[in-house]
mmCIF file of C-alpha atoms in Angstrom:
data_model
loop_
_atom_site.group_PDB
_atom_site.id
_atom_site.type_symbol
_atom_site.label_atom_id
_atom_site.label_comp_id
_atom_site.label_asym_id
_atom_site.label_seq_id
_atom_site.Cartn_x
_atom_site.Cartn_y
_atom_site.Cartn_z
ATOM 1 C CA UNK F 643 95.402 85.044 87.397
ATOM 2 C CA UNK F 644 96.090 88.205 88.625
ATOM 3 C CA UNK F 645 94.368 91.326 86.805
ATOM 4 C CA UNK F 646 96.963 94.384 86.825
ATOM 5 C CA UNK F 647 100.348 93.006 87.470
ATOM 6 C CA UNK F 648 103.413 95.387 88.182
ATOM 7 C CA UNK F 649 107.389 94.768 88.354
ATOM 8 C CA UNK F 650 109.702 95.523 90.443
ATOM 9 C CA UNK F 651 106.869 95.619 93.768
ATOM 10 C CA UNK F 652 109.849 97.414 95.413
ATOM 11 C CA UNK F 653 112.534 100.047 93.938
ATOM 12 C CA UNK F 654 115.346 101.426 95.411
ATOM 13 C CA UNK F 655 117.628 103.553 93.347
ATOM 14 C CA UNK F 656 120.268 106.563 93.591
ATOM 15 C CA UNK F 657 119.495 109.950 92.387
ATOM 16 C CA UNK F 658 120.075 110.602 88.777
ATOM 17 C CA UNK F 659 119.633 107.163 87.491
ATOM 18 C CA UNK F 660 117.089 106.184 84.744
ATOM 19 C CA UNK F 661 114.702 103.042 85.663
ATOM 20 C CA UNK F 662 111.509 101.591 84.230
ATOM 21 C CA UNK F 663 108.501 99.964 85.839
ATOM 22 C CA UNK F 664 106.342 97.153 84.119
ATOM 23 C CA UNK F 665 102.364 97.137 84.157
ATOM 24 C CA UNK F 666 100.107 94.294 82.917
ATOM 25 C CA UNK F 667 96.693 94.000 82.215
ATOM 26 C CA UNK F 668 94.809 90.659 81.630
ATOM 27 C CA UNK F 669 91.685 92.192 81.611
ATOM 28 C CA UNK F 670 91.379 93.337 78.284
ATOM 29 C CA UNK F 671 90.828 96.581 79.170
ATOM 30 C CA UNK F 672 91.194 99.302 76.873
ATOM 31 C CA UNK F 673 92.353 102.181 79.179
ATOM 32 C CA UNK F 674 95.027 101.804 81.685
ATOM 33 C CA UNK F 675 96.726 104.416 83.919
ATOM 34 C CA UNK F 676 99.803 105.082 86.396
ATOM 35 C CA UNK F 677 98.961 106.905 89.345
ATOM 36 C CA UNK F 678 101.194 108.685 91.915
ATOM 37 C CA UNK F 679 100.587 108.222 95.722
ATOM 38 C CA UNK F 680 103.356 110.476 97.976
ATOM 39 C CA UNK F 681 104.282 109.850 100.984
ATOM 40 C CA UNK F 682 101.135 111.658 102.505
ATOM 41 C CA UNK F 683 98.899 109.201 100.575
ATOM 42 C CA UNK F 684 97.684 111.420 98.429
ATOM 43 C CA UNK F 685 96.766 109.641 95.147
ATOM 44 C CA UNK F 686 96.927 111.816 91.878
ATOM 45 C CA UNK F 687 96.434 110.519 87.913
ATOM 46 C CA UNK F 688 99.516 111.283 85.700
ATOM 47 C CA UNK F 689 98.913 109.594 82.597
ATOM 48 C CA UNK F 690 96.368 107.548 81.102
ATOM 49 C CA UNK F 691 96.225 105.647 77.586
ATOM 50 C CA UNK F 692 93.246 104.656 75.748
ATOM 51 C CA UNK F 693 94.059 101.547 72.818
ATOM 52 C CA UNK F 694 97.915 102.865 73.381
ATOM 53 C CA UNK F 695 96.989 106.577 72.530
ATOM 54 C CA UNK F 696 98.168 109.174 75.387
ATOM 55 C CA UNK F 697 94.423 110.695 76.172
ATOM 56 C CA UNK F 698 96.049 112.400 79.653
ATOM 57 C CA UNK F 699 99.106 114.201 80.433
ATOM 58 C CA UNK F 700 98.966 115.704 84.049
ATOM 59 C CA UNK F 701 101.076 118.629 85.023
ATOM 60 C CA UNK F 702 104.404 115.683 85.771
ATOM 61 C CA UNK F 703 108.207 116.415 84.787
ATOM 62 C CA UNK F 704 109.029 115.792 81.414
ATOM 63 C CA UNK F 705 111.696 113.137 83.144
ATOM 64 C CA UNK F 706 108.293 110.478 83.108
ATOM 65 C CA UNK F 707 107.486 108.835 80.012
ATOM 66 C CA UNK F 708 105.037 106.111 79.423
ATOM 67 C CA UNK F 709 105.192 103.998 76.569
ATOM 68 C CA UNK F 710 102.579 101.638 75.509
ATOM 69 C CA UNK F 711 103.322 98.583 73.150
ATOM 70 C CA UNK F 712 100.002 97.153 73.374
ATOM 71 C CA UNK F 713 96.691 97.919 74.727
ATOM 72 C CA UNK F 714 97.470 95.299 77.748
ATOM 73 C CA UNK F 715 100.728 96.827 78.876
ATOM 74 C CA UNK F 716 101.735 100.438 79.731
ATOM 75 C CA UNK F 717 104.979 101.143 81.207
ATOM 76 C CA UNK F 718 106.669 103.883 83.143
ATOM 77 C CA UNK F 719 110.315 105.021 82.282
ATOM 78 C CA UNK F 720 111.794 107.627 84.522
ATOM 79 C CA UNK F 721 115.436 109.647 83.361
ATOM 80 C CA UNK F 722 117.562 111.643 85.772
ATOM 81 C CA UNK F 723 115.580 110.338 89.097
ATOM 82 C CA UNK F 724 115.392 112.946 92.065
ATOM 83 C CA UNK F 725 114.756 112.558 95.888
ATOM 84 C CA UNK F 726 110.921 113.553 95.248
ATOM 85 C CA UNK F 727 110.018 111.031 93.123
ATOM 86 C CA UNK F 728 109.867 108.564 95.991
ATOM 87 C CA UNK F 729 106.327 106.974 96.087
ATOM 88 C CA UNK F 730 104.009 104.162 95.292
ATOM 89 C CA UNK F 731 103.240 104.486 91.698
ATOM 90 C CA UNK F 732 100.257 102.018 90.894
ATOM 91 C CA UNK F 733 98.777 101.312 87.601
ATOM 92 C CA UNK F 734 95.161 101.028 86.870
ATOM 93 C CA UNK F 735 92.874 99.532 83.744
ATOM 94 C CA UNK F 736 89.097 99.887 83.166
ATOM 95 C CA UNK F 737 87.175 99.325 80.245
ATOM 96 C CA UNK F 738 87.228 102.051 78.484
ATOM 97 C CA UNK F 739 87.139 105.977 80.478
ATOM 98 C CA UNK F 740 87.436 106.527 83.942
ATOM 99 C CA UNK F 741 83.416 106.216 84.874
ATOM 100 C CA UNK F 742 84.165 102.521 84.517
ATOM 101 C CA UNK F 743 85.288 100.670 87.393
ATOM 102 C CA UNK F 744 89.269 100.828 87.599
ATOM 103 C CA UNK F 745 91.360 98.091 88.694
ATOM 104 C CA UNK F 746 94.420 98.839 90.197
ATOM 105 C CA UNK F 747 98.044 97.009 90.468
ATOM 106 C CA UNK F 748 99.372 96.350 93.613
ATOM 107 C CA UNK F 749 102.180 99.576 93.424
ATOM 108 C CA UNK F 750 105.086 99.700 93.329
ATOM 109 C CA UNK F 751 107.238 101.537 95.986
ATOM 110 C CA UNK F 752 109.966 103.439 94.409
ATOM 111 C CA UNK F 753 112.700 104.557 96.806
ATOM 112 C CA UNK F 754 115.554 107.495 95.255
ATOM 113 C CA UNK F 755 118.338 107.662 97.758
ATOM 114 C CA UNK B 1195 90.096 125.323 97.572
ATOM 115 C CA UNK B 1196 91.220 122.005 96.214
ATOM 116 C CA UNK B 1197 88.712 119.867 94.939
ATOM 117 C CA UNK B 1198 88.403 117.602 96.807
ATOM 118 C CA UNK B 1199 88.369 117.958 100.773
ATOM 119 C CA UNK B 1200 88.368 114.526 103.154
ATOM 120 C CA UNK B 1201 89.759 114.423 106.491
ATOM 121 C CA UNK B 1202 92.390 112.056 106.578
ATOM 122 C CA UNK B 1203 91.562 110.919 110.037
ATOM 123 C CA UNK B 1204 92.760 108.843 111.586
ATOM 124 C CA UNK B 1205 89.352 107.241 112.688
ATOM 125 C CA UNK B 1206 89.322 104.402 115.008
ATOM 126 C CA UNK B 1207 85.781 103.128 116.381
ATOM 127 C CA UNK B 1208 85.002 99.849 118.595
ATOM 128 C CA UNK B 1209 83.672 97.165 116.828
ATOM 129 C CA UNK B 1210 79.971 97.053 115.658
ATOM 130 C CA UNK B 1211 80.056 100.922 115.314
ATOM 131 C CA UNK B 1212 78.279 102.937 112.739
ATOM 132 C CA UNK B 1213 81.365 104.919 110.620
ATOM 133 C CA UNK B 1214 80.411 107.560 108.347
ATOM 134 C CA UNK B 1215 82.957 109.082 106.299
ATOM 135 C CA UNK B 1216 82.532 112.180 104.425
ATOM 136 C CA UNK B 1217 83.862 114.539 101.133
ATOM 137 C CA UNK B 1218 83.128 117.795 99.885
ATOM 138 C CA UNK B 1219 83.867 118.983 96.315
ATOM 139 C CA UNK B 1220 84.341 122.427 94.827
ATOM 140 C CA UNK B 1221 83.672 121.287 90.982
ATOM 141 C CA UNK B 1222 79.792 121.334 90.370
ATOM 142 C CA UNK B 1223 80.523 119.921 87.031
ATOM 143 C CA UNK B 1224 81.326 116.192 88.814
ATOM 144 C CA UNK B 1225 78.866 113.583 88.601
ATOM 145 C CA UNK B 1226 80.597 109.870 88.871
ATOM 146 C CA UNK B 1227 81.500 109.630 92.409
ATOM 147 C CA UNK B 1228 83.453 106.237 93.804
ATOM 148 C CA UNK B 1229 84.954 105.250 97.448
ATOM 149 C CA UNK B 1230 88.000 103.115 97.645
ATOM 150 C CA UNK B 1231 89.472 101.259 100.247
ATOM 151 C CA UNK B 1232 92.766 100.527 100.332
ATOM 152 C CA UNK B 1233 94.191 98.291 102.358
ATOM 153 C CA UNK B 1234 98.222 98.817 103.843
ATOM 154 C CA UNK B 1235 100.717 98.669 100.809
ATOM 155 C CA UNK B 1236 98.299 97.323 98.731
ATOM 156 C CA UNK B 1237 96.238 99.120 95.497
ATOM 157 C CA UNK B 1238 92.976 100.880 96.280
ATOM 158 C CA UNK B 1239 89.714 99.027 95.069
ATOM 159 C CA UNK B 1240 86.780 100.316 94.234
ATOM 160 C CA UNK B 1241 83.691 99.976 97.095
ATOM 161 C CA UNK B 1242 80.694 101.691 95.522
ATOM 162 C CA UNK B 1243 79.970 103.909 92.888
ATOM 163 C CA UNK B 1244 77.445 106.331 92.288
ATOM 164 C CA UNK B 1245 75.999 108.466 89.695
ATOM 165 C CA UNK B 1246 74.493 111.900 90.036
ATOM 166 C CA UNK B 1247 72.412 112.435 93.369
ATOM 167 C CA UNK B 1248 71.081 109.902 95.711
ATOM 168 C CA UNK B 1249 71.895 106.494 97.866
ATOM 169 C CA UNK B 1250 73.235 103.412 96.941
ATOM 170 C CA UNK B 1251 73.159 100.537 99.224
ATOM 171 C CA UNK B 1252 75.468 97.588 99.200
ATOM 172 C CA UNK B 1253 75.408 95.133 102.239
ATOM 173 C CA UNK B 1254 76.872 96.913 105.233
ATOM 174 C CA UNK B 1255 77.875 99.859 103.139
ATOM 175 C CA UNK B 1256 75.359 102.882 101.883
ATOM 176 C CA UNK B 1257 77.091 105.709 99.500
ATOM 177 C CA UNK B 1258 74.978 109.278 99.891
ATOM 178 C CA UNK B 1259 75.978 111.923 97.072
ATOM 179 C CA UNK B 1260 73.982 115.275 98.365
ATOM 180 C CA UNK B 1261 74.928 117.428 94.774
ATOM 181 C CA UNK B 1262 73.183 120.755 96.167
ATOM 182 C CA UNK B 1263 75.839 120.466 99.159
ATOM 183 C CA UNK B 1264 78.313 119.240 97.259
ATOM 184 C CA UNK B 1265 78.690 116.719 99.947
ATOM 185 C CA UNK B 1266 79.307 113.060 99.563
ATOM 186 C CA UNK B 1267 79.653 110.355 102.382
ATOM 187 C CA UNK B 1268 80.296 106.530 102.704
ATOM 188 C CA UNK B 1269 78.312 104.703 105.916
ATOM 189 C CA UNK B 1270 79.927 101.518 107.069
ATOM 190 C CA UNK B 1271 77.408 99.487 109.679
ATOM 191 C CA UNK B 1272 78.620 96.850 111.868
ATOM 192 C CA UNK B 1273 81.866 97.829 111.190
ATOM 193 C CA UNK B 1274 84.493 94.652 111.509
ATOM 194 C CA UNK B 1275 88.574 94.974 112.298
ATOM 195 C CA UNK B 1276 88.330 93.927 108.667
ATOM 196 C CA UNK B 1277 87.319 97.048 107.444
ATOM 197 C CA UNK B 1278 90.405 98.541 108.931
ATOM 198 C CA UNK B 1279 91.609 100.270 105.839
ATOM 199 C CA UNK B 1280 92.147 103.829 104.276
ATOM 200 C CA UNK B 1281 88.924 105.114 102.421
ATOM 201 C CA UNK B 1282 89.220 107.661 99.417
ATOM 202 C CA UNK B 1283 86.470 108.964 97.475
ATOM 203 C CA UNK B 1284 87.025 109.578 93.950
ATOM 204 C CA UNK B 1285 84.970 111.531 91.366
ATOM 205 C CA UNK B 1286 84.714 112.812 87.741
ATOM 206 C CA UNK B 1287 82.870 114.711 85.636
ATOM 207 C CA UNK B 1288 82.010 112.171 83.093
ATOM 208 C CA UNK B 1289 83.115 113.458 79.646
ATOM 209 C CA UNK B 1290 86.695 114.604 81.351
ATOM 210 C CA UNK B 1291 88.999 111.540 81.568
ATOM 211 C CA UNK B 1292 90.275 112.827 84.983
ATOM 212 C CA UNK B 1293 89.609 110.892 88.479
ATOM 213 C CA UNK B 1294 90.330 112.987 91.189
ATOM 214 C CA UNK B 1295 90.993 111.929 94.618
ATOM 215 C CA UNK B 1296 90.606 113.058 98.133
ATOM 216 C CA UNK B 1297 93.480 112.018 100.225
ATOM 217 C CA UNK B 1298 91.593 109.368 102.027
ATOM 218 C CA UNK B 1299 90.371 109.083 105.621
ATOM 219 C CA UNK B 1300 92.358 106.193 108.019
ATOM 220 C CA UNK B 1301 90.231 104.099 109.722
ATOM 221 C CA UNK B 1302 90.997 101.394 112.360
ATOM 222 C CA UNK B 1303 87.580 99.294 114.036
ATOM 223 C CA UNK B 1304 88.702 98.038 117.406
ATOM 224 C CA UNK B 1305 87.989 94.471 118.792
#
């Protein structure tokens, strides 16, 4: 019964291909998020959706797009991959705004060789 | 400036110490402040949380936001090898959707 769920946990991938990463939320949250963490472990917001409306769009290449079927699901697609988007991208839910508790996947760790 | 300022460590104590971990802020406008710990390749998950000025206790761990100093800080007693972990603090103005993170302190208790 796990709350935020993520696919692939691990990602390895050559530069300039185009892959996607899956995030679930059984929580029935209303916000969810995918967050960046570099290799420094610096953690930074890039998107968040509220009820599968866009409500945050951090300064992040135009190459990221998240797409949102359903208020319980928000993935990540990324085109044309480069050598510095290697991380651990996690994805977060909370009720409804970021002053509620958020709950976050367990990240997944995206390699670009 | 950025933001957010915490000293990513690394920390490493004995068992049983007192830790006290510590942020500062540049945005006076923040006033939902949060400490994570986040274990190795795992997510982060929320500790405490605090609103506005003032302490929060929760078992071993007290949160202290000091607004006038912009200064927040995270006191772990008794620490235990299980709190071995990287802490982040977190904060938002409220009405802004934005959660901004320090880049998290690493701290290791000794047996």
């Amino acid at each position: 019964d796990t709350a935020v769920s993520q696919t692939p946990k691990y990602l390895v991938t050559q530069m300039g291909n185009d892959k996607s990463i899956k995030c679930e939320q059984n929580l029935g949250h209303d916000t969810m998020y995918w967050y960046k963490q570099d290799s420094k472990k610096f953690l930074k917001i890039m998107f968040s959706y509220n009820n599968k409306e866009l409500i945050i769009n951090e300064t992040v290449p135009n190459r990221f797009s998240p797409k949102s079927p359903d208020k319980a699901h928000l993935n990540l697609h990324i085109n044309s991959l480069e050598l510095g988007d290697s991380a651990v991208y996690f994805c977060a839910s909370s009720q409804y705004a970021l002053t509620d508790t958020q709950y976050f996947g367990p990240g997944t760790r995206l390699t670009v060789l | 400036q950025k933001e957010v300022e915490q000293d990513p460590g690394p920390l490493s104590v004995p068992e049983g110490a007192i830790v006290s971990l510590n942020c500062t802020y540049s945005n006076s406008a923040f006033q939902y402040f949060m400490w994570y710990r986040q274990y190795s390749r795992k997510g982060p998950e929320l500790l405490m949380y605090t609103y506005s000025s003032g302490n929060k206790e929760d078992g071993r761990f007290t949160a202290q936001v000091d607004k006038s100093s912009k200064y927040i800080s995270l006191f772990i007693r008794d620490s235990q090898p299980s709190d071995s972990a990287t802490y982040l603090c977190a904060m938002t103005e409220g009405g802004s959707e934005k959660l901004v993170f320090g880049k998290g302190t690493k701290l290791t208790v000794n047996p």
